[in-house]
XYZ file of N, CA and C in Angstrom:
528
model
N -2.145 -7.491 17.146
C -2.476 -6.581 16.387
C -4.125 -6.296 16.071
N -4.198 -7.208 15.653
C -5.834 -7.426 15.182
C -6.907 -7.292 16.202
N -6.563 -7.538 17.515
C -7.178 -7.397 18.815
C -7.381 -6.388 19.245
N -6.330 -5.522 19.026
C -5.856 -3.973 19.344
C -7.124 -3.228 18.548
N -6.809 -3.543 16.969
C -7.891 -2.700 16.041
C -9.352 -2.857 16.476
N -9.688 -4.065 16.889
C -10.787 -4.491 16.980
C -11.723 -3.932 18.204
N -10.959 -3.605 19.637
C -10.796 -3.211 20.940
C -10.779 -1.605 20.615
N -10.215 -0.939 19.852
C -9.783 0.353 19.718
C -10.400 0.803 18.456
N -10.929 0.149 17.375
C -11.350 0.540 16.033
C -11.990 1.798 16.067
N -12.668 2.600 16.791
C -13.474 4.122 16.731
C -12.352 4.900 16.915
N -11.186 4.574 18.031
C -10.325 5.844 18.421
C -9.305 6.148 18.077
N -8.747 5.088 17.027
C -7.641 4.735 16.356
C -7.083 5.710 14.913
N -6.714 7.052 15.019
C -6.867 7.967 14.098
C -5.297 7.773 12.966
N -4.756 7.075 13.889
C -3.152 7.238 12.914
C -2.661 5.873 13.223
N -2.050 4.792 11.975
C -1.029 3.864 12.565
C 0.211 4.033 11.807
N 1.317 3.923 12.626
C 2.693 3.645 11.690
C 3.264 2.603 12.241
N 3.456 1.519 10.861
C 3.633 0.031 11.244
C 5.150 0.231 10.920
N 6.207 0.422 11.899
C 7.351 0.343 11.677
C 8.159 -1.475 11.449
N 8.259 -2.088 10.655
C 8.565 -3.339 10.473
C 10.396 -3.394 9.947
N 10.827 -2.515 10.266
C 12.339 -2.412 9.388
C 13.166 -3.153 10.106
N 12.735 -3.725 11.343
C 13.484 -4.699 12.017
C 13.181 -6.302 11.865
N 12.281 -6.582 10.835
C 11.913 -7.936 10.487
C 12.976 -8.262 9.632
N 13.673 -9.577 9.976
C 14.269 -10.106 8.875
C 13.724 -10.199 7.770
N 14.624 -9.983 6.481
C 14.083 -10.660 5.379
C 15.043 -12.111 5.067
N 14.143 -12.702 4.148
C 14.394 -14.096 4.178
C 16.022 -14.135 3.209
N 16.965 -14.909 3.860
C 17.957 -15.059 3.337
C 18.216 -16.124 2.046
N 17.266 -16.959 2.099
C 17.508 -18.052 0.918
C 16.970 -17.579 -0.187
N 16.263 -16.692 -0.184
C 15.749 -16.198 -1.650
C 16.233 -14.958 -2.096
N 16.248 -15.246 -3.653
C 16.754 -13.633 -4.472
C 15.505 -13.169 -4.468
N 13.992 -13.470 -4.342
C 12.915 -13.062 -4.857
C 12.139 -13.419 -3.775
N 11.985 -12.711 -2.539
C 11.154 -13.628 -1.571
C 9.749 -12.785 -1.736
N 8.819 -13.233 -1.116
C 7.409 -13.376 -0.749
C 7.275 -11.257 -0.573
N 6.371 -10.677 -0.485
C 6.310 -9.536 -0.380
C 5.897 -9.461 0.770
N 6.221 -8.673 1.623
C 5.676 -8.559 3.286
C 4.077 -8.413 3.565
N 3.537 -9.294 3.972
C 2.131 -8.930 4.606
C 1.892 -8.129 5.906
N 0.799 -7.686 6.225
C 0.484 -7.121 7.432
C 0.016 -7.788 8.827
N 0.400 -7.252 9.726
C 0.262 -8.391 11.057
C -1.563 -8.627 11.301
N -2.172 -7.879 10.681
C -3.595 -7.726 10.983
C -4.496 -8.477 9.815
N -3.454 -8.641 8.731
C -4.247 -9.100 7.632
C -3.518 -10.262 6.822
N -4.030 -11.730 7.050
C -3.596 -12.768 6.458
C -3.379 -12.595 4.906
N -2.319 -13.540 4.250
C -2.023 -13.172 3.137
C -2.765 -14.207 2.187
N -3.283 -15.499 3.191
C -3.869 -16.571 2.396
C -5.261 -16.667 3.400
N -6.584 -16.990 3.001
C -7.603 -17.129 4.256
C -7.257 -18.383 4.593
N -7.506 -18.672 5.668
C -7.695 -20.067 6.658
C -8.662 -20.970 6.584
N -9.423 -21.479 5.370
C -10.132 -22.386 5.638
C -10.739 -23.087 6.666
N -9.736 -23.739 7.947
C -10.897 -24.483 8.883
C -11.140 -23.477 9.777
N -10.328 -22.196 10.311
C -10.649 -21.699 10.587
C -10.501 -20.113 10.398
N -11.406 -19.071 9.894
C -11.662 -17.598 9.687
C -10.913 -16.735 10.460
N -9.768 -15.871 10.318
C -9.444 -15.016 11.209
C -10.669 -14.116 11.474
N -11.012 -13.574 12.645
C -12.333 -12.687 13.208
C -12.094 -11.407 11.879
N -12.926 -10.919 11.784
C -12.863 -9.763 10.744
C -12.557 -8.549 11.356
N -12.038 -7.777 10.269
C -11.227 -6.521 10.815
C -12.114 -5.271 11.060
N -12.460 -4.856 11.707
C -13.773 -3.718 12.063
C -13.381 -2.635 11.354
N -14.302 -1.832 10.938
C -13.992 -0.201 9.546
C -13.398 0.540 10.859
N -12.074 1.072 10.396
C -11.479 1.825 11.350
C -11.777 3.564 10.564
N -13.215 3.630 11.349
C -13.824 4.950 10.867
C -13.140 6.358 11.046
N -12.161 5.825 12.350
C -11.393 7.470 13.151
C -9.967 7.387 12.276
N -9.322 5.880 11.441
C -7.906 6.164 11.025
C -8.041 7.216 9.654
N -7.222 8.141 10.198
C -6.725 8.853 8.955
C -5.543 9.038 7.925
N -4.721 8.354 8.692
C -3.285 8.433 8.421
C -2.715 6.817 8.505
N -2.214 6.063 7.077
C -1.456 5.221 7.574
C -0.197 4.821 7.029
N 1.026 4.554 7.677
C 2.199 4.245 7.349
C 2.734 3.384 7.463
N 3.590 2.472 6.853
C 4.431 1.121 6.350
C 5.913 1.717 6.464
N 6.636 0.930 7.054
C 7.993 0.505 6.798
C 8.813 -0.745 6.658
N 9.083 -0.944 5.616
C 9.718 -2.286 5.677
C 10.933 -2.546 4.847
N 11.511 -3.523 5.193
C 12.737 -4.045 3.962
C 12.429 -4.743 3.150
N 11.530 -4.896 2.698
C 10.773 -5.549 1.119
C 9.297 -4.903 1.387
N 9.423 -5.161 -0.296
C 7.947 -4.842 -0.279
C 6.776 -5.244 0.031
N 5.950 -3.984 0.361
C 4.608 -4.674 1.572
C 3.448 -5.255 0.019
N 2.600 -6.327 0.568
C 1.901 -6.838 -0.286
C 1.024 -5.762 -0.411
N 0.896 -5.924 -1.620
C -0.419 -5.115 -2.322
C -1.455 -5.712 -1.867
N -1.821 -6.789 -2.263
C -2.795 -7.365 -1.512
C -3.160 -7.245 -0.246
N -2.314 -7.768 0.650
C -2.667 -7.103 1.988
C -3.234 -6.228 2.153
N -2.436 -5.477 1.574
C -2.613 -3.330 1.756
C -4.161 -3.394 1.573
N -4.154 -3.652 -0.081
C -5.565 -3.202 -0.494
C -7.226 -4.316 0.830
N -6.345 -5.317 1.052
C -7.356 -5.505 2.046
C -8.082 -4.693 3.035
N -6.850 -4.321 3.485
C -6.726 -3.568 4.693
C -7.244 -2.316 4.296
N -7.060 -1.716 3.547
C -7.691 -0.032 3.081
C -9.469 0.074 2.686
N -9.933 -1.731 2.581
C -11.338 -1.642 2.635
C -11.676 -1.865 3.763
N -10.905 -1.387 4.791
C -11.356 -1.013 6.046
C -11.102 0.125 6.849
N -10.852 1.068 5.806
C -10.411 2.703 6.441
C -11.136 3.806 5.304
N -12.172 3.935 5.731
C -13.401 4.618 4.364
C -12.711 5.889 4.564
N -12.266 6.336 6.139
C -11.849 8.059 6.025
C -10.506 8.605 5.852
N -9.612 7.516 5.434
C -8.034 7.775 5.101
C -7.656 8.658 4.372
N -6.854 9.300 4.934
C -6.505 10.634 4.354
C -5.453 10.725 3.587
N -4.384 10.095 4.676
C -2.733 9.984 3.829
C -2.374 8.199 4.083
N -1.566 7.999 3.067
C -1.421 6.615 2.775
C 0.495 6.799 2.314
N 1.184 6.410 3.072
C 2.785 6.380 2.973
C 3.417 5.050 3.179
N 3.869 4.839 1.802
C 4.695 3.225 1.989
C 6.150 3.469 1.914
N 6.895 2.832 2.608
C 8.130 3.045 2.730
C 8.992 1.668 2.885
N 9.555 1.344 1.301
C 10.606 0.398 1.688
C 11.939 0.350 1.312
N 13.077 -0.501 2.327
C 14.275 -0.058 2.294
C 14.902 -0.319 1.305
N 14.093 -1.112 0.170
C 15.190 -1.476 -1.156
C 16.115 -3.196 -0.869
N 15.693 -3.447 0.321
C 16.493 -5.003 0.344
C 15.751 -6.030 0.661
N 15.331 -7.090 -0.387
C 16.587 -7.030 -1.751
C 14.915 -6.281 -2.542
N 15.517 -6.234 -3.896
C 15.163 -4.960 -4.726
C 13.710 -5.215 -5.283
N 13.436 -6.823 -5.248
C 12.072 -6.976 -5.804
C 11.358 -8.254 -4.893
N 10.294 -8.326 -5.275
C 9.712 -9.316 -4.480
C 8.961 -10.313 -5.590
N 8.617 -11.493 -5.544
C 7.521 -12.361 -6.175
C 6.164 -11.397 -6.440
N 5.923 -11.819 -7.847
C 4.825 -11.061 -8.389
C 2.977 -11.297 -7.356
N 2.504 -10.391 -7.520
C 1.336 -10.856 -6.476
C -0.151 -10.552 -7.396
N -0.973 -11.459 -7.434
C -2.000 -11.454 -8.196
C -3.278 -11.000 -7.483
N -3.665 -9.411 -7.608
C -4.827 -8.755 -6.888
C -5.973 -8.606 -7.515
N -6.177 -9.322 -9.062
C -7.365 -9.071 -9.867
C -8.653 -9.589 -9.034
N -8.531 -10.653 -7.933
C -9.878 -10.888 -7.299
C -10.283 -9.547 -6.477
N -9.269 -8.825 -5.760
C -9.918 -7.918 -4.689
C -10.401 -6.600 -5.749
N -11.517 -6.448 -5.068
C -11.944 -4.973 -5.199
C -11.225 -3.722 -4.776
N -11.493 -2.498 -5.874
C -11.052 -1.315 -5.089
C -11.614 -0.993 -3.998
N -10.479 -0.643 -3.120
C -11.285 0.166 -1.967
C -12.069 1.574 -2.313
N -12.670 1.932 -1.734
C -13.379 3.689 -1.968
C -12.653 4.292 -0.904
N -11.931 5.116 -1.134
C -11.093 6.260 -0.055
C -11.452 7.541 -0.644
N -12.534 7.924 -0.370
C -13.086 9.215 -0.713
C -12.360 10.350 0.014
N -11.714 10.533 0.866
C -11.090 11.591 1.870
C -9.694 11.736 1.282
N -8.966 10.383 0.835
C -7.499 10.495 0.563
C -7.375 11.329 -0.248
N -6.079 12.250 0.471
C -5.386 13.417 -0.013
C -3.762 13.350 -0.574
N -3.263 12.614 0.214
C -1.876 11.940 0.459
C -1.421 11.195 0.678
N -0.453 10.663 -0.785
C 0.156 9.493 -1.055
C 1.771 9.938 -1.049
N 2.123 8.765 -0.728
C 3.752 8.947 -0.463
C 3.906 7.475 -0.913
N 5.011 7.229 -1.670
C 5.517 5.376 -2.081
C 7.044 6.077 -1.948
N 7.572 4.954 -1.131
C 9.239 5.264 -1.215
C 9.825 3.946 -1.552
N 10.589 3.732 -2.540
C 11.396 2.599 -2.839
C 10.587 1.199 -3.402
N 9.378 1.335 -3.738
C 9.327 0.277 -4.590
C 9.083 0.536 -6.182
N 9.375 -0.621 -6.421
C 9.525 -1.205 -8.005
C 8.526 -0.600 -8.919
N 8.875 -0.124 -10.032
C 7.376 0.289 -10.876
C 6.545 -0.156 -11.115
N 6.668 -1.798 -11.201
C 5.356 -2.554 -11.267
C 4.595 -2.737 -9.988
N 5.249 -2.633 -8.799
C 4.431 -2.988 -7.710
C 3.821 -1.835 -7.782
N 4.532 -0.547 -8.044
C 3.623 0.635 -7.514
C 2.768 0.589 -8.617
N 2.899 0.089 -10.036
C 1.457 0.274 -10.882
C 0.480 -0.582 -10.270
N 0.521 -1.640 -9.767
C -0.147 -2.530 -8.959
C -0.929 -1.912 -7.927
N -0.090 -1.319 -7.137
C -1.128 -0.349 -6.248
C -2.020 0.354 -6.824
N -1.405 1.687 -7.527
C -2.071 2.768 -8.296
C -3.517 2.101 -9.004
N -3.071 0.804 -9.430
C -4.208 0.353 -10.193
C -5.669 0.311 -9.277
N -5.066 -0.343 -8.048
C -6.131 -0.709 -6.944
C -6.747 0.781 -6.163
N -5.818 1.780 -6.204
C -6.255 2.850 -5.867
C -7.204 3.671 -7.107
N -6.973 3.580 -8.467
C -7.677 4.512 -9.479
C -8.847 4.858 -9.019
N -9.753 4.540 -8.672
C -11.547 4.829 -8.174
C -11.153 6.106 -7.368
N -10.206 6.273 -6.612
C -10.071 7.211 -5.481
C -9.334 8.366 -5.260
N -8.172 8.321 -6.975
C -7.238 9.116 -7.469
C -8.159 10.411 -7.298
N -7.734 11.622 -7.035
C -8.096 13.271 -7.736
C -7.484 13.780 -7.993
N -7.526 14.940 -8.931
C -6.223 15.568 -9.581
C -5.568 16.514 -8.446
N -6.389 16.932 -7.507
C -5.976 17.689 -6.239
C -5.093 16.871 -5.213
N -4.683 15.713 -5.372
C -3.900 15.097 -4.650
C -2.211 15.536 -4.256
N -1.789 15.146 -3.434
C -0.198 15.106 -3.023
C 0.412 14.112 -3.097
N 1.001 13.798 -4.338
C 1.785 12.645 -4.660
C 2.955 12.602 -4.498
N 3.539 11.752 -3.692
C 5.098 11.658 -3.888
C 5.863 10.197 -4.170
N 6.103 10.038 -5.144
C 6.805 8.754 -5.496
C 8.310 8.662 -5.430
N 9.102 7.911 -5.048
C 10.501 7.777 -5.307
C 10.693 6.237 -5.545
N 11.138 6.461 -7.106
C 11.077 4.228 -7.287
C 12.685 4.399 -7.262
N 12.760 3.200 -7.315
C 14.348 2.435 -7.218
C 14.334 1.504 -8.497
N 15.662 1.632 -9.019
C 16.528 0.759 -9.739
C 15.904 0.862 -11.589
N 15.264 1.655 -11.571
C 14.848 2.237 -12.982
C 15.026 3.452 -13.191
N 15.285 4.278 -14.688
C 14.778 5.243 -15.101
C 13.973 5.620 -15.993
N 13.750 7.051 -16.060
C 12.347 7.913 -16.259
C 11.634 6.602 -17.855
N 12.495 6.575 -18.533
C 12.050 5.963 -19.849
C 10.944 4.752 -19.360
N 11.172 4.282 -18.764
C 10.578 2.906 -18.391
C 8.674 3.164 -17.756
N 8.812 4.479 -17.397
C 7.196 5.106 -17.465
C 6.659 4.644 -18.777
N 6.779 4.337 -19.705
C 6.184 4.034 -21.105
C 5.667 2.870 -21.383
N 5.954 2.091 -20.287
C 5.830 0.600 -20.206
C 4.696 0.145 -19.222
N 4.481 1.706 -18.282
C 3.362 1.459 -17.306
C 1.974 1.855 -17.584
N 1.050 1.478 -17.994
C -0.334 1.692 -18.463
C -0.974 2.278 -17.137
N -1.185 1.764 -16.153
C -1.781 2.056 -14.817
C -1.352 3.375 -14.354
N 0.002 3.694 -14.203
C 0.629 4.465 -14.089
C 0.843 5.869 -15.135
N 0.606 5.497 -16.448
C 0.556 6.615 -17.402
C -1.380 7.142 -17.096
N -2.379 6.046 -16.775
C -3.319 6.504 -16.771
C -3.238 7.526 -15.378
N -2.943 7.003 -14.065
C -2.389 8.132 -13.311
C -2.004 9.342 -13.163
N -1.090 9.113 -14.076
C -0.318 10.634 -14.249
C -1.074 11.601 -15.019
N -1.582 11.173 -16.040
C -2.748 11.755 -16.964
C -3.378 13.118 -16.173
N -4.438 12.504 -15.080
C -4.996 13.021 -14.104
C -4.555 13.808 -13.249
N -3.404 13.872 -12.949
C -2.723 14.973 -12.060
C -2.132 15.860 -12.195
N -2.423 16.877 -10.999
C -1.579 18.388 -11.581
C -0.184 18.631 -10.859
N -0.064 17.782 -9.759
C 0.832 18.049 -8.911
C 1.838 16.746 -8.588
N 2.739 16.353 -9.292
C 3.268 14.810 -8.742
C 4.793 15.178 -8.802
N 5.499 14.474 -7.603
C 6.736 14.606 -7.465
C 7.095 13.155 -7.633
N 8.377 13.163 -8.332
C 8.946 11.865 -8.730
C 10.206 11.702 -8.986
N 11.106 10.915 -7.571
C 12.568 10.846 -7.521
C 12.778 9.509 -8.155
N 14.040 9.253 -8.875
C 14.776 8.157 -9.305
C 15.932 8.272 -8.749
C-alpha cells in the first residue's frame, strides 16, 4: 500500500481502510494495537522503509478494525496529511483493550483544516491518547462524535486530556 501512496500521493483524496477481516490474535487477552499497513510500528534499523510522501490531496481518512488502531502509527501517518478535514476511527471492540502505547517521542501533527472527528469503540485511555496528539489542531467549531465502549460517564473526571478537549468544544456528541 505504501507504494500506491507514493505513486499517487498527489491524487488520493480519501482513504477508507477496512481491516475488519484481519484476525485478532487469539492467544492474548490484551493484544498489541493494530498498525497501519503503510506505517511500520517500529523502525527497521538495517533497512529503513521508503519514506511516505506528503498526501496533499488527502482530505478524509477512515479506518475500521477489530481492535484498537495504533495511536503511534496513526499519529505518524497524520504528519503526512496536511490538508486532512475528516478523521474516522472505528473499532469493533473485540477485544476491548490493547497493550498501552508510548507516543511521547512523536510530535503532534499539524492539521489546520481538520473539521470532523469520529471515534467509535475506543476505550477512554486510547481516546485520550489520540486527543492529546490532536490537541494543537482542535478548534471549537469542529464536529466531534465519540462513542465510548465499556465505561460510564463518571470516568471522564479522570481524563485530563479529554477534559481539556471538552472545555474548548461547543458541540460534542458522546455515546456510551
